[in-house]
PDB file of N, CA and C in Angstrom:
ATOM      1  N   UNK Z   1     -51.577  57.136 -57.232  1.00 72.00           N
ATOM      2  CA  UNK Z   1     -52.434  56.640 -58.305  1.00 72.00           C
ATOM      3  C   UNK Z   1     -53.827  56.435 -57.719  1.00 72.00           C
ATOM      4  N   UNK Z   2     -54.752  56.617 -58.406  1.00 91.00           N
ATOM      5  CA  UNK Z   2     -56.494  57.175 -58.026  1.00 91.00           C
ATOM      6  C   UNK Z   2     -56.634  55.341 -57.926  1.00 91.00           C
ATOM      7  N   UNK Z   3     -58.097  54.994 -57.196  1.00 92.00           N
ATOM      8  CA  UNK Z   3     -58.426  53.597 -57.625  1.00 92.00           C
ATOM      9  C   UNK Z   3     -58.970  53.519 -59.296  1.00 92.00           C
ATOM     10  N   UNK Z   4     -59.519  54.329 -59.835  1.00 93.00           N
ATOM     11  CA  UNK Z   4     -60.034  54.726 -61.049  1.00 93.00           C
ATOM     12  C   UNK Z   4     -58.857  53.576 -61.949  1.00 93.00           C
ATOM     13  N   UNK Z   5     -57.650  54.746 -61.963  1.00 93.00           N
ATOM     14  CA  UNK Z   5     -56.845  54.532 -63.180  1.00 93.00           C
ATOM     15  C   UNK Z   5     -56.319  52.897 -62.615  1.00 93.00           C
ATOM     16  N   UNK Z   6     -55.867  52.313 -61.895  1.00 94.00           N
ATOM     17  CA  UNK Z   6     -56.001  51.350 -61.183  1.00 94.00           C
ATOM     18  C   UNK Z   6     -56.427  50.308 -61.546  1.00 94.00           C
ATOM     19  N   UNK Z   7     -57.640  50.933 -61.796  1.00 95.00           N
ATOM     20  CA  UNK Z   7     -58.442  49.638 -62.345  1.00 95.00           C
ATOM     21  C   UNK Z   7     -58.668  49.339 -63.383  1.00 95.00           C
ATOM     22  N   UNK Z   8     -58.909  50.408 -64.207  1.00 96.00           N
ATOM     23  CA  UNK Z   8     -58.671  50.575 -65.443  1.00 96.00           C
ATOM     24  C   UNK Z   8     -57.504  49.653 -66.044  1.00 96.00           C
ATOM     25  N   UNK Z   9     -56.362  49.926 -65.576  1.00 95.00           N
ATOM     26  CA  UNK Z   9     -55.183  49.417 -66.045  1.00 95.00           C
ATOM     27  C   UNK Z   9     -54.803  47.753 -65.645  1.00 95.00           C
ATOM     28  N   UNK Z  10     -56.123  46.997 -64.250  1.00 96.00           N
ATOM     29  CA  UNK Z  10     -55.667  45.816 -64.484  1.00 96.00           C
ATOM     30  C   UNK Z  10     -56.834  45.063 -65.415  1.00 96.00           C
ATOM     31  N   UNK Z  11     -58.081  45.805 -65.653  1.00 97.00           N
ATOM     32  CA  UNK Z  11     -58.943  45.546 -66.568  1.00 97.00           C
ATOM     33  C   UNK Z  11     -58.514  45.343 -68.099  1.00 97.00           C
ATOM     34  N   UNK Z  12     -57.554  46.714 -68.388  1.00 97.00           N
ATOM     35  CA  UNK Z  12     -57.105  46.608 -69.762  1.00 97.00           C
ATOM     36  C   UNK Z  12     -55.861  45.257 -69.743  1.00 97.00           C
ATOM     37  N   UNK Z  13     -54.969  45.110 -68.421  1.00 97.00           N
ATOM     38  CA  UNK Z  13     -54.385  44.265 -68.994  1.00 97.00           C
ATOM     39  C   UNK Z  13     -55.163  42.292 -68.991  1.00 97.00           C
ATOM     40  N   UNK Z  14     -56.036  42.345 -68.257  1.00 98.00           N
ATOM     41  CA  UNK Z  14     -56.999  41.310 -68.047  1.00 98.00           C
ATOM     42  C   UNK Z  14     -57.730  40.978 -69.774  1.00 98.00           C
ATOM     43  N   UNK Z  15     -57.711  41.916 -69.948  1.00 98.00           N
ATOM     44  CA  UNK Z  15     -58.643  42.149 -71.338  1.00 98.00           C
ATOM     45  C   UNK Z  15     -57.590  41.312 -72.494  1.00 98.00           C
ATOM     46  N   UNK Z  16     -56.565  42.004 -72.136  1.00 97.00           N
ATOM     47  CA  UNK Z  16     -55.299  41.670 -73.272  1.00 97.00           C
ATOM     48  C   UNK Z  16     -54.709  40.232 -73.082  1.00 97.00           C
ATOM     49  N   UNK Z  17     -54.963  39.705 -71.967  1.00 97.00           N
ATOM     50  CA  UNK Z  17     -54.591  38.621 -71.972  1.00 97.00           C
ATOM     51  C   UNK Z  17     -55.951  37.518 -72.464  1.00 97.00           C
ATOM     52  N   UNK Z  18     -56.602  37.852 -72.298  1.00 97.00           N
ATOM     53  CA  UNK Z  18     -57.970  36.965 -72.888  1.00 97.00           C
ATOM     54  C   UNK Z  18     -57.674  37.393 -74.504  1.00 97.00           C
ATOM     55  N   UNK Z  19     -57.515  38.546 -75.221  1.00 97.00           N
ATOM     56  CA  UNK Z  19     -57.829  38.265 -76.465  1.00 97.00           C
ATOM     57  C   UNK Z  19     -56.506  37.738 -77.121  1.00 97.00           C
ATOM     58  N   UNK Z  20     -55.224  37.856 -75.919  1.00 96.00           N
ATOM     59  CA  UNK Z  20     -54.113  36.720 -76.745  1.00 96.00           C
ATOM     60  C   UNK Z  20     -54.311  35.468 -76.549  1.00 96.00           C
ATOM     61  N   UNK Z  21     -54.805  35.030 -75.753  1.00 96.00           N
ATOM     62  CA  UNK Z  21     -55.543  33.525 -75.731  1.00 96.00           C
ATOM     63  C   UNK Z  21     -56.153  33.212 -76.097  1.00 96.00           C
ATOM     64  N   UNK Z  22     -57.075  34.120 -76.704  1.00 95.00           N
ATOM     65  CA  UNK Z  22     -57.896  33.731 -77.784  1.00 95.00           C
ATOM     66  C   UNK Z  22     -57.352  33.550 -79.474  1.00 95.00           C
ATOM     67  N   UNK Z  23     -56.700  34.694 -79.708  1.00 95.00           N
ATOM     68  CA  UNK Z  23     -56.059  34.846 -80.625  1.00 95.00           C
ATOM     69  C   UNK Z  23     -55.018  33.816 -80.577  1.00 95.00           C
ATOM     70  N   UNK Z  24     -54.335  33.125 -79.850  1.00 94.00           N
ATOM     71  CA  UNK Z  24     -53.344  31.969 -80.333  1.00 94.00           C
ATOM     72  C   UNK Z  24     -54.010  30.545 -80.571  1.00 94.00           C
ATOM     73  N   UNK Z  25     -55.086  30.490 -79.817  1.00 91.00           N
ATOM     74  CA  UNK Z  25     -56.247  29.241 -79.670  1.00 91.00           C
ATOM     75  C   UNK Z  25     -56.431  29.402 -81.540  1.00 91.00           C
ATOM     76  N   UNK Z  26     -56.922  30.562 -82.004  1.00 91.00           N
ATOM     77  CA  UNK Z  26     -57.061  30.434 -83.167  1.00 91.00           C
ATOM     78  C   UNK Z  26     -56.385  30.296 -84.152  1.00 91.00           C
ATOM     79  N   UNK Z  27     -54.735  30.954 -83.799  1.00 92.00           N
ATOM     80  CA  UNK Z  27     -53.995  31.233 -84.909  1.00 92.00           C
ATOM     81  C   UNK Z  27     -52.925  29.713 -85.024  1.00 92.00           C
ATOM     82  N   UNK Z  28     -52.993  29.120 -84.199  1.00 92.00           N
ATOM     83  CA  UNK Z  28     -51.912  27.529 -83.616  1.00 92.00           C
ATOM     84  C   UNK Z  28     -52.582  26.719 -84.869  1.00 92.00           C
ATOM     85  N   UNK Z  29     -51.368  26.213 -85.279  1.00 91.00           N
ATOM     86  CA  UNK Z  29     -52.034  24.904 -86.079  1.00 91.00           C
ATOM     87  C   UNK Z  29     -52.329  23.955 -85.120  1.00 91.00           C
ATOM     88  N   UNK Z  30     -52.904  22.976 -85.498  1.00 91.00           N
ATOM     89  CA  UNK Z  30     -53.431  21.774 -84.893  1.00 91.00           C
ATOM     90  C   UNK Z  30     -52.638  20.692 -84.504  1.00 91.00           C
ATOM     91  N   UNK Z  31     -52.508  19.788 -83.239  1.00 90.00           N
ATOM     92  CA  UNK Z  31     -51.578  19.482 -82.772  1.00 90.00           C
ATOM     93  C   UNK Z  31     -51.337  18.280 -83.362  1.00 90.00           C
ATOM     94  N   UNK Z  32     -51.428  17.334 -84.585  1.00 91.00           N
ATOM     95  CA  UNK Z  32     -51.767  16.369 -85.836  1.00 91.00           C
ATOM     96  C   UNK Z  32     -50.477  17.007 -86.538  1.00 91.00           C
ATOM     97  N   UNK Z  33     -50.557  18.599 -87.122  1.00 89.00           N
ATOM     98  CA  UNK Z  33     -49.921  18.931 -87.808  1.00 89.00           C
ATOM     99  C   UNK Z  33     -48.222  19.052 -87.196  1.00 89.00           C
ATOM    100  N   UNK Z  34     -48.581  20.205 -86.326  1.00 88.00           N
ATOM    101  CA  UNK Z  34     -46.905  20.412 -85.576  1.00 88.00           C
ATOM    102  C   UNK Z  34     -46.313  18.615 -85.053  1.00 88.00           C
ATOM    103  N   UNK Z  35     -47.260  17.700 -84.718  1.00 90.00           N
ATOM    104  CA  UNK Z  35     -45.944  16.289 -84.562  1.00 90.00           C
ATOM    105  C   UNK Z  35     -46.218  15.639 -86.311  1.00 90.00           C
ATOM    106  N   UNK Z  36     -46.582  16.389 -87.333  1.00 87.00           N
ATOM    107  CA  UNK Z  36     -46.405  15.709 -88.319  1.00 87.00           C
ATOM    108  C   UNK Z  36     -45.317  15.907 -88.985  1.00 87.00           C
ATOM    109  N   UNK Z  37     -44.581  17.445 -88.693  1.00 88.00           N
ATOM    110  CA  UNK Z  37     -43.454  18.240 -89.093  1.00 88.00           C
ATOM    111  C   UNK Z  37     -42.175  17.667 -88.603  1.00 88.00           C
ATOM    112  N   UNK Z  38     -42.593  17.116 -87.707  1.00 89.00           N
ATOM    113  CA  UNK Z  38     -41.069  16.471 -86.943  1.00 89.00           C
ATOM    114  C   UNK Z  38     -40.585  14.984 -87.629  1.00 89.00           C
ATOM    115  N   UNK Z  39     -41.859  14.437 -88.376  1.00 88.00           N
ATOM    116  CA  UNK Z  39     -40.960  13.179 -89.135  1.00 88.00           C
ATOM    117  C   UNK Z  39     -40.480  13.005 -90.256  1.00 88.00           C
ATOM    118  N   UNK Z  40     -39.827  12.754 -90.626  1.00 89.00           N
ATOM    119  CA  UNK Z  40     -39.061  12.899 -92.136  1.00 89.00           C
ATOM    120  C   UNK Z  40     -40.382  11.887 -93.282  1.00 89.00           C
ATOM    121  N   UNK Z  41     -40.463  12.636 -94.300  1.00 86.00           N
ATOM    122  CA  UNK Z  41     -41.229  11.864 -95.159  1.00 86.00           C
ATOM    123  C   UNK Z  41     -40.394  11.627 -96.470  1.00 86.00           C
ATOM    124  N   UNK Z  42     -40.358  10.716 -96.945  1.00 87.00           N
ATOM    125  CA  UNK Z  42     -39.738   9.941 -98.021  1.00 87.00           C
ATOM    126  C   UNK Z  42     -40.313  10.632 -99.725  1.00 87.00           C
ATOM    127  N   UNK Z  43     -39.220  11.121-100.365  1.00 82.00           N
ATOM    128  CA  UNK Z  43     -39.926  12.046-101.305  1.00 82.00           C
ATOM    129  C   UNK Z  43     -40.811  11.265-102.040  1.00 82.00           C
ATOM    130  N   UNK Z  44     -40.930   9.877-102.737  1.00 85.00           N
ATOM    131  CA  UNK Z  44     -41.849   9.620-103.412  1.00 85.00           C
ATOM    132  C   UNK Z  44     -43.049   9.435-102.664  1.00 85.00           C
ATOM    133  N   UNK Z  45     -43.523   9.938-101.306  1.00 88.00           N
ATOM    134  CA  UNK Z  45     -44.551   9.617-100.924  1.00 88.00           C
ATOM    135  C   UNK Z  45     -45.216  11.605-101.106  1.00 88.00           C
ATOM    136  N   UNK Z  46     -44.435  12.206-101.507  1.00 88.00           N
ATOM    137  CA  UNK Z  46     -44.911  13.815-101.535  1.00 88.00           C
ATOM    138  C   UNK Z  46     -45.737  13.943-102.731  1.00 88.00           C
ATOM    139  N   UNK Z  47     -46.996  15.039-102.589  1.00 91.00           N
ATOM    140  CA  UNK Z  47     -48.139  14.806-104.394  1.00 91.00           C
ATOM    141  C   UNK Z  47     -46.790  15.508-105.131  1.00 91.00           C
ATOM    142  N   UNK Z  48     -47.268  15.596-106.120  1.00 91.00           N
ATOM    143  CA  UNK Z  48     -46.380  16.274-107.539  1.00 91.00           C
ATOM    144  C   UNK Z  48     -46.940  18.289-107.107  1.00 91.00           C
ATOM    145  N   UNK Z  49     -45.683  18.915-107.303  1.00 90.00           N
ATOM    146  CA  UNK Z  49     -45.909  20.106-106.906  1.00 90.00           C
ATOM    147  C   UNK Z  49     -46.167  21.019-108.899  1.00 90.00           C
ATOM    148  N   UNK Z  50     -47.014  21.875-108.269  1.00 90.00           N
ATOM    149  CA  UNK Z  50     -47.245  22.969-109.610  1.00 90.00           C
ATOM    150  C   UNK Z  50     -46.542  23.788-109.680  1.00 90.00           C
ATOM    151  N   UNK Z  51     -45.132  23.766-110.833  1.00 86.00           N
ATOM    152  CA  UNK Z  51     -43.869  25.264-110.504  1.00 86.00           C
ATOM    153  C   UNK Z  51     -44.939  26.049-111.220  1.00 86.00           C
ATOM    154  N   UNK Z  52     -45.824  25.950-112.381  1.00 83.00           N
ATOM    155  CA  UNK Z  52     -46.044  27.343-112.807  1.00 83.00           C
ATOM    156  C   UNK Z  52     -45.757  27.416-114.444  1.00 83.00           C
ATOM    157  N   UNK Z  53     -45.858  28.659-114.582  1.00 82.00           N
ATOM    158  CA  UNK Z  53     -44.508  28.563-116.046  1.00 82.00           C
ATOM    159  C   UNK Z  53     -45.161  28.301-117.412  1.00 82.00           C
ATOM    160  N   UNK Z  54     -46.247  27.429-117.465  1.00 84.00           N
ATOM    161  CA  UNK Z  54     -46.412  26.948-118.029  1.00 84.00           C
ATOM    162  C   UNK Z  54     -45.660  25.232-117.861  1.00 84.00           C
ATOM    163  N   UNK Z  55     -45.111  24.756-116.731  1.00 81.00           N
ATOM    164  CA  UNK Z  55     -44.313  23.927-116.850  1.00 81.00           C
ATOM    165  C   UNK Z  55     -45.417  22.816-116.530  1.00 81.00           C
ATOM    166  N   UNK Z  56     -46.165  22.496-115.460  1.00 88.00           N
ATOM    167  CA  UNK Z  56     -47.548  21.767-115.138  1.00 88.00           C
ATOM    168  C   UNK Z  56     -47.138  21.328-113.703  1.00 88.00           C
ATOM    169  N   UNK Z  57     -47.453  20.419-113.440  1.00 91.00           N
ATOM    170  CA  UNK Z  57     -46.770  19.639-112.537  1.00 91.00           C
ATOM    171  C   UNK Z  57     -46.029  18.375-112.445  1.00 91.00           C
ATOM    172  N   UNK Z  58     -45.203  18.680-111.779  1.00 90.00           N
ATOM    173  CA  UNK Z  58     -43.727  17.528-111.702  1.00 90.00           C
ATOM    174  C   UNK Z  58     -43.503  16.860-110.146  1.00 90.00           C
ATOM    175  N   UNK Z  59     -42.864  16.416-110.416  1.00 90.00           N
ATOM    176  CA  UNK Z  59     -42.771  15.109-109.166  1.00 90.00           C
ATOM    177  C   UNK Z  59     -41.659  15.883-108.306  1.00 90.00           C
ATOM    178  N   UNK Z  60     -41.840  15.354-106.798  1.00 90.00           N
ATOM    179  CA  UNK Z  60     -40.616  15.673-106.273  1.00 90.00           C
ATOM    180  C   UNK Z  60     -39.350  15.230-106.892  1.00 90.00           C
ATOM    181  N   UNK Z  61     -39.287  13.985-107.240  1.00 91.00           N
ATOM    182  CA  UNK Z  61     -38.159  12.798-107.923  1.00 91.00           C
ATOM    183  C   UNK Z  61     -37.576  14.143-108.364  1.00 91.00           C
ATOM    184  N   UNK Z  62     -38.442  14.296-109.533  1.00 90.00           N
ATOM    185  CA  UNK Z  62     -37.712  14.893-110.551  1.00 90.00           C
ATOM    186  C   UNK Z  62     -37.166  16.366-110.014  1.00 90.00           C
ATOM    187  N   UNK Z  63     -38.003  16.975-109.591  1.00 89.00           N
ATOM    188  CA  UNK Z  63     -37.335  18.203-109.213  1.00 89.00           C
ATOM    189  C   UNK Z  63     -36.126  18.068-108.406  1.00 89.00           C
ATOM    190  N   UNK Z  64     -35.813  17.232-107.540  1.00 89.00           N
ATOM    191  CA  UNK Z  64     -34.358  17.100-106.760  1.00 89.00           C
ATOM    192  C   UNK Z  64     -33.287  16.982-107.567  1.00 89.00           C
ATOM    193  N   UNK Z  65     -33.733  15.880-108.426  1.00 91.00           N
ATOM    194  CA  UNK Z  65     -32.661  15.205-109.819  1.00 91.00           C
ATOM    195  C   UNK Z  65     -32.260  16.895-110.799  1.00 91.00           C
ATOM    196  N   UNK Z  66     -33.299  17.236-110.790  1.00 89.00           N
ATOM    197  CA  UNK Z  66     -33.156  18.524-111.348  1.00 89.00           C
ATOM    198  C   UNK Z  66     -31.930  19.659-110.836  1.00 89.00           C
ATOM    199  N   UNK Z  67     -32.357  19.412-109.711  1.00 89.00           N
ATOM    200  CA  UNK Z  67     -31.694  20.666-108.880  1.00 89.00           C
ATOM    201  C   UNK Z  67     -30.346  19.700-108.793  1.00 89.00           C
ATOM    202  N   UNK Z  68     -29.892  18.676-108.613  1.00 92.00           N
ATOM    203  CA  UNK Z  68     -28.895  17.942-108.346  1.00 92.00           C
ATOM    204  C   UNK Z  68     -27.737  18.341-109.574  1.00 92.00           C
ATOM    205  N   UNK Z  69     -28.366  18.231-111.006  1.00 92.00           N
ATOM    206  CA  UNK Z  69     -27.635  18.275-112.371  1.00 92.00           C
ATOM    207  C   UNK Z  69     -27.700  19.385-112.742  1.00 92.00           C
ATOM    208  N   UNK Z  70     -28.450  20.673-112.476  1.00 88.00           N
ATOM    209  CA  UNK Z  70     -28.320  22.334-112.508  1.00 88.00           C
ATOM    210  C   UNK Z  70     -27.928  22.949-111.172  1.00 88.00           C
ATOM    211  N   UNK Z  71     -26.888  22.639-110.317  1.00 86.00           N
ATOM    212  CA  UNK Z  71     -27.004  23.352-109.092  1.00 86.00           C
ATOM    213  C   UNK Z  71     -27.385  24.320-109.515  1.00 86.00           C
ATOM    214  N   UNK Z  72     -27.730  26.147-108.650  1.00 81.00           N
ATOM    215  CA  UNK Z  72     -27.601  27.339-108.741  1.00 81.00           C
ATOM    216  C   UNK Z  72     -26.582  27.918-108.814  1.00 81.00           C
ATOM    217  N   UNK Z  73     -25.861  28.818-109.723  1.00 74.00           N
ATOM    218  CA  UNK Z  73     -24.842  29.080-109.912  1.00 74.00           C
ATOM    219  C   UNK Z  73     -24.503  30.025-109.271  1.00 74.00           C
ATOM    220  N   UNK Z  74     -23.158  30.346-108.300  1.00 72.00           N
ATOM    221  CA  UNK Z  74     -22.786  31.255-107.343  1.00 72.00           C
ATOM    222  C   UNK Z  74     -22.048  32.859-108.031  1.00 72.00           C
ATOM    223  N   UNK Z  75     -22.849  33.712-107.265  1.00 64.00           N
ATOM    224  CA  UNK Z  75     -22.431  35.141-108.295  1.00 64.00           C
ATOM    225  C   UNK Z  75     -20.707  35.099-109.033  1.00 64.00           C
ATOM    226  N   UNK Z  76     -20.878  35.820-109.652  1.00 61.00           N
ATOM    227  CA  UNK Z  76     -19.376  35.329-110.525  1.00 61.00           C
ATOM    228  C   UNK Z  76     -19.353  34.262-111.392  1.00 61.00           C
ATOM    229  N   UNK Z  77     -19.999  33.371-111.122  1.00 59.00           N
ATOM    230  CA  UNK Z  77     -19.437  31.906-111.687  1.00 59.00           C
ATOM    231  C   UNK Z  77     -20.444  31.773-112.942  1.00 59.00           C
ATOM    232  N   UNK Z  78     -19.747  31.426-114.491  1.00 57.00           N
ATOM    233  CA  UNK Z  78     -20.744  31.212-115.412  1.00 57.00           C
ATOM    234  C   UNK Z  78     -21.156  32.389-115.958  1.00 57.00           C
ATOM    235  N   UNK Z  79     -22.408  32.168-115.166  1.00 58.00           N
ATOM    236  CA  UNK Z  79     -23.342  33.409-115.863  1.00 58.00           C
ATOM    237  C   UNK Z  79     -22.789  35.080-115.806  1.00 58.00           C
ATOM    238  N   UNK Z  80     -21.394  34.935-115.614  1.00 58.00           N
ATOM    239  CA  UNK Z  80     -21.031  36.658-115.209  1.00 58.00           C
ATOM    240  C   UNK Z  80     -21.189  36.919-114.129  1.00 58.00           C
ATOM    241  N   UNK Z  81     -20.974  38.216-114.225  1.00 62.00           N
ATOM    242  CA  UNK Z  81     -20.823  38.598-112.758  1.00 62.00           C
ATOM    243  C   UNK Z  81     -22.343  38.860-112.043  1.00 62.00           C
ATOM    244  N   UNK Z  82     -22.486  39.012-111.189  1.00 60.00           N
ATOM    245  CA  UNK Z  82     -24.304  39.597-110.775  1.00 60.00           C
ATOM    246  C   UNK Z  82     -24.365  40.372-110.509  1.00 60.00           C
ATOM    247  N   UNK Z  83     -25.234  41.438-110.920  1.00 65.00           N
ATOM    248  CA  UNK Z  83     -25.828  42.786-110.822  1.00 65.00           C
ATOM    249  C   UNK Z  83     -26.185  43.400-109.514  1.00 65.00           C
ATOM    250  N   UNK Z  84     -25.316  44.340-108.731  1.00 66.00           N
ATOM    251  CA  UNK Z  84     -24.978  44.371-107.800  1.00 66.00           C
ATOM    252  C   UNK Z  84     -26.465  45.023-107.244  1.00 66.00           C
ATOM    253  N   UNK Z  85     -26.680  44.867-106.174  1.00 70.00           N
ATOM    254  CA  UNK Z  85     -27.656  45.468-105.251  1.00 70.00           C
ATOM    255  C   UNK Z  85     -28.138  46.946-105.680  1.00 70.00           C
ATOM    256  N   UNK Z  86     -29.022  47.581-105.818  1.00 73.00           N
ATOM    257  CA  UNK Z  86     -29.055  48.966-106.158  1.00 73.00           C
ATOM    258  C   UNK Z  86     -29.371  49.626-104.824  1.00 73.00           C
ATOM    259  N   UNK Z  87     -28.803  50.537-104.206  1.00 71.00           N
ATOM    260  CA  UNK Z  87     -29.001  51.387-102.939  1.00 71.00           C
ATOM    261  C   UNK Z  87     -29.793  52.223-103.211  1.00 71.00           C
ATOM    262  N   UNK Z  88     -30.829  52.342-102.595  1.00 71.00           N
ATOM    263  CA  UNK Z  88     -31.728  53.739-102.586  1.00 71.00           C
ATOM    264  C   UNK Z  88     -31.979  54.511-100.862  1.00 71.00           C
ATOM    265  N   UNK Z  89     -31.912  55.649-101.216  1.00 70.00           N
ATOM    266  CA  UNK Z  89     -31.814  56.798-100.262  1.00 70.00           C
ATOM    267  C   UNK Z  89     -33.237  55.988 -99.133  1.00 70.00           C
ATOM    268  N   UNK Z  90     -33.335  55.543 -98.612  1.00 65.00           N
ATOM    269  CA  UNK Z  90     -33.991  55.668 -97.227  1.00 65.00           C
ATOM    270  C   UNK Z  90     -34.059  53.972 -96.899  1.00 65.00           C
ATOM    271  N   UNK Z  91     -32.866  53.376 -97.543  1.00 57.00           N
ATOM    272  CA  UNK Z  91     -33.110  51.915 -97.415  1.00 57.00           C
ATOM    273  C   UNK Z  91     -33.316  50.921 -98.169  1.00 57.00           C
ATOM    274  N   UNK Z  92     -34.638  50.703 -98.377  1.00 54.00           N
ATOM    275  CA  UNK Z  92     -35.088  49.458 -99.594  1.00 54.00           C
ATOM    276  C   UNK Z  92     -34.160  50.053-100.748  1.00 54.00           C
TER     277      UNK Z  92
END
């Protein structure tokens, strides 16, 4: 191997390691956030989330209570059977 390519190759990898250090410096949330994820927060202290829909916004409360008295219903059950997967030729 020439000194040329040599150098080249610890330059390019010198290079690559500065712009992933740069690039994670930027892309990392802030260290406030990641130890904020680790404590459990109490739902009435969460804002009221927007489903959409026309529905507006609703409280956590309610949406749990919600989901508590409608579980999701498991294929088969109720609503019929569920409409099986459609296969197409290269995958998706």
């Amino acid at each position: 191997m020439n000194r040329e390519s040599l150098v080249f190759c610890v330059a390019a990898l010198a290079m690559a390691l500065v712009v992933c250090a740069i690039g994670f410096r930027l892309a990392a949330l802030p260290r406030a956030t990641v130890d904020a994820t680790a404590r459990a927060v109490p739902a009435e202290s969460l804002p009221d989330v927007d489903v959409g829909g026309g529905f507006g916004r609703v409280s956590v409360i309610e949406l749990v209570g919600y989901y508590i008295e409608h579980p999701p219903a498991r294929a088969g059950e109720g609503g019929g059977e569920a409409t099986p997967a459609v296969r197409r030729f290269g995958g998706c």
